[in-house]
């Protein structure tokens, strides 16, 4: 398919699960995509976000909370508690 500029574009770009690296099918209605804010050293939002996609398979097996916890804890900086 072509857009208005005449460039060839895909109609559908599949997502991958951030936890299992499986492709998320278009029929997977239980999948979610979350944007998590990046913070600086003082704990303030710096304008960047990190996107995580979780497949319905992970959510059906009640593993999405632990998957997100591991992904977010190793992928973001934590603000220091000292002033």
mmCIF file of C-alpha atoms in Angstrom:
data_model
loop_
_atom_site.group_PDB
_atom_site.id
_atom_site.type_symbol
_atom_site.label_atom_id
_atom_site.label_comp_id
_atom_site.label_asym_id
_atom_site.label_seq_id
_atom_site.Cartn_x
_atom_site.Cartn_y
_atom_site.Cartn_z
ATOM 1 C CA UNK A 1 0.000 0.000 0.000
ATOM 2 C CA UNK A 2 1.173 3.560 -0.661
ATOM 3 C CA UNK A 3 0.650 6.643 1.484
ATOM 4 C CA UNK A 4 0.016 10.185 0.215
ATOM 5 C CA UNK A 5 3.743 10.775 -0.334
ATOM 6 C CA UNK A 6 3.967 7.716 -2.570
ATOM 7 C CA UNK A 7 6.059 5.638 -0.137
ATOM 8 C CA UNK A 8 5.314 1.947 0.299
ATOM 9 C CA UNK A 9 4.013 1.233 3.811
ATOM 10 C CA UNK A 10 2.816 -1.884 5.629
ATOM 11 C CA UNK A 11 -0.797 -2.138 6.697
ATOM 12 C CA UNK A 12 -0.032 -4.079 9.879
ATOM 13 C CA UNK A 13 3.156 -4.165 11.922
ATOM 14 C CA UNK A 14 2.998 -6.922 14.553
ATOM 15 C CA UNK A 15 4.163 -6.307 18.122
ATOM 16 C CA UNK A 16 6.352 -8.604 20.202
ATOM 17 C CA UNK A 17 5.754 -9.457 23.814
ATOM 18 C CA UNK A 18 8.404 -7.784 25.958
ATOM 19 C CA UNK A 19 8.544 -10.759 28.322
ATOM 20 C CA UNK A 20 8.396 -13.830 26.038
ATOM 21 C CA UNK A 21 9.521 -12.261 22.716
ATOM 22 C CA UNK A 22 6.582 -13.980 21.000
ATOM 23 C CA UNK A 23 4.685 -12.171 18.284
ATOM 24 C CA UNK A 24 1.381 -10.736 19.450
ATOM 25 C CA UNK A 25 -1.268 -11.670 16.920
ATOM 26 C CA UNK A 26 -3.876 -9.197 15.766
ATOM 27 C CA UNK A 27 -6.603 -11.467 17.211
ATOM 28 C CA UNK A 28 -5.087 -11.340 20.720
ATOM 29 C CA UNK A 29 -7.649 -9.149 22.487
ATOM 30 C CA UNK A 30 -6.146 -9.784 25.939
ATOM 31 C CA UNK A 31 -2.770 -8.206 25.167
ATOM 32 C CA UNK A 32 -1.853 -4.819 26.619
ATOM 33 C CA UNK A 33 0.698 -2.133 25.843
ATOM 34 C CA UNK A 34 1.926 0.142 28.626
ATOM 35 C CA UNK A 35 3.989 3.318 28.572
ATOM 36 C CA UNK A 36 6.176 3.757 31.660
ATOM 37 C CA UNK A 37 7.652 7.188 32.387
ATOM 38 C CA UNK A 38 11.426 7.606 32.627
ATOM 39 C CA UNK A 39 12.629 9.641 35.586
ATOM 40 C CA UNK A 40 15.830 11.549 36.323
ATOM 41 C CA UNK A 41 17.982 11.307 39.461
ATOM 42 C CA UNK A 42 15.647 13.574 41.437
ATOM 43 C CA UNK A 43 12.597 11.434 40.597
ATOM 44 C CA UNK A 44 11.001 13.817 38.103
ATOM 45 C CA UNK A 45 9.590 12.914 34.707
ATOM 46 C CA UNK A 46 12.133 13.761 32.005
ATOM 47 C CA UNK A 47 9.812 13.468 28.987
ATOM 48 C CA UNK A 48 10.835 9.976 27.856
ATOM 49 C CA UNK A 49 8.701 6.859 28.054
ATOM 50 C CA UNK A 50 9.510 3.167 27.744
ATOM 51 C CA UNK A 51 6.871 1.005 26.029
ATOM 52 C CA UNK A 52 6.157 -2.555 27.163
ATOM 53 C CA UNK A 53 3.816 -4.983 25.379
ATOM 54 C CA UNK A 54 2.468 -7.996 27.263
ATOM 55 C CA UNK A 55 0.776 -10.838 25.372
ATOM 56 C CA UNK A 56 -2.553 -12.297 26.384
ATOM 57 C CA UNK A 57 -0.828 -15.650 26.958
ATOM 58 C CA UNK A 58 1.189 -14.141 29.819
ATOM 59 C CA UNK A 59 -1.898 -12.448 31.262
ATOM 60 C CA UNK A 60 -3.938 -15.682 31.066
ATOM 61 C CA UNK A 61 -1.292 -17.462 33.146
ATOM 62 C CA UNK A 62 -1.323 -14.684 35.789
ATOM 63 C CA UNK A 63 2.328 -13.784 35.163
ATOM 64 C CA UNK A 64 1.898 -10.244 33.872
ATOM 65 C CA UNK A 65 2.501 -8.550 37.225
ATOM 66 C CA UNK A 66 5.809 -10.331 37.821
ATOM 67 C CA UNK A 67 6.815 -9.854 34.181
ATOM 68 C CA UNK A 68 6.204 -6.108 34.351
ATOM 69 C CA UNK A 69 7.978 -5.873 37.702
ATOM 70 C CA UNK A 70 11.113 -7.524 36.295
ATOM 71 C CA UNK A 71 11.041 -5.552 33.037
ATOM 72 C CA UNK A 72 10.533 -2.197 34.728
ATOM 73 C CA UNK A 73 12.986 -2.777 37.572
ATOM 74 C CA UNK A 74 15.848 -3.681 35.241
ATOM 75 C CA UNK A 75 14.931 -1.198 32.504
ATOM 76 C CA UNK A 76 14.481 2.059 34.432
ATOM 77 C CA UNK A 77 16.446 4.120 36.900
ATOM 78 C CA UNK A 78 15.125 4.323 40.407
ATOM 79 C CA UNK A 79 15.060 7.662 42.180
ATOM 80 C CA UNK A 80 17.223 7.892 45.261
ATOM 81 C CA UNK A 81 15.383 8.333 48.527
ATOM 82 C CA UNK A 82 17.906 10.853 49.876
ATOM 83 C CA UNK A 83 17.145 14.572 49.268
#
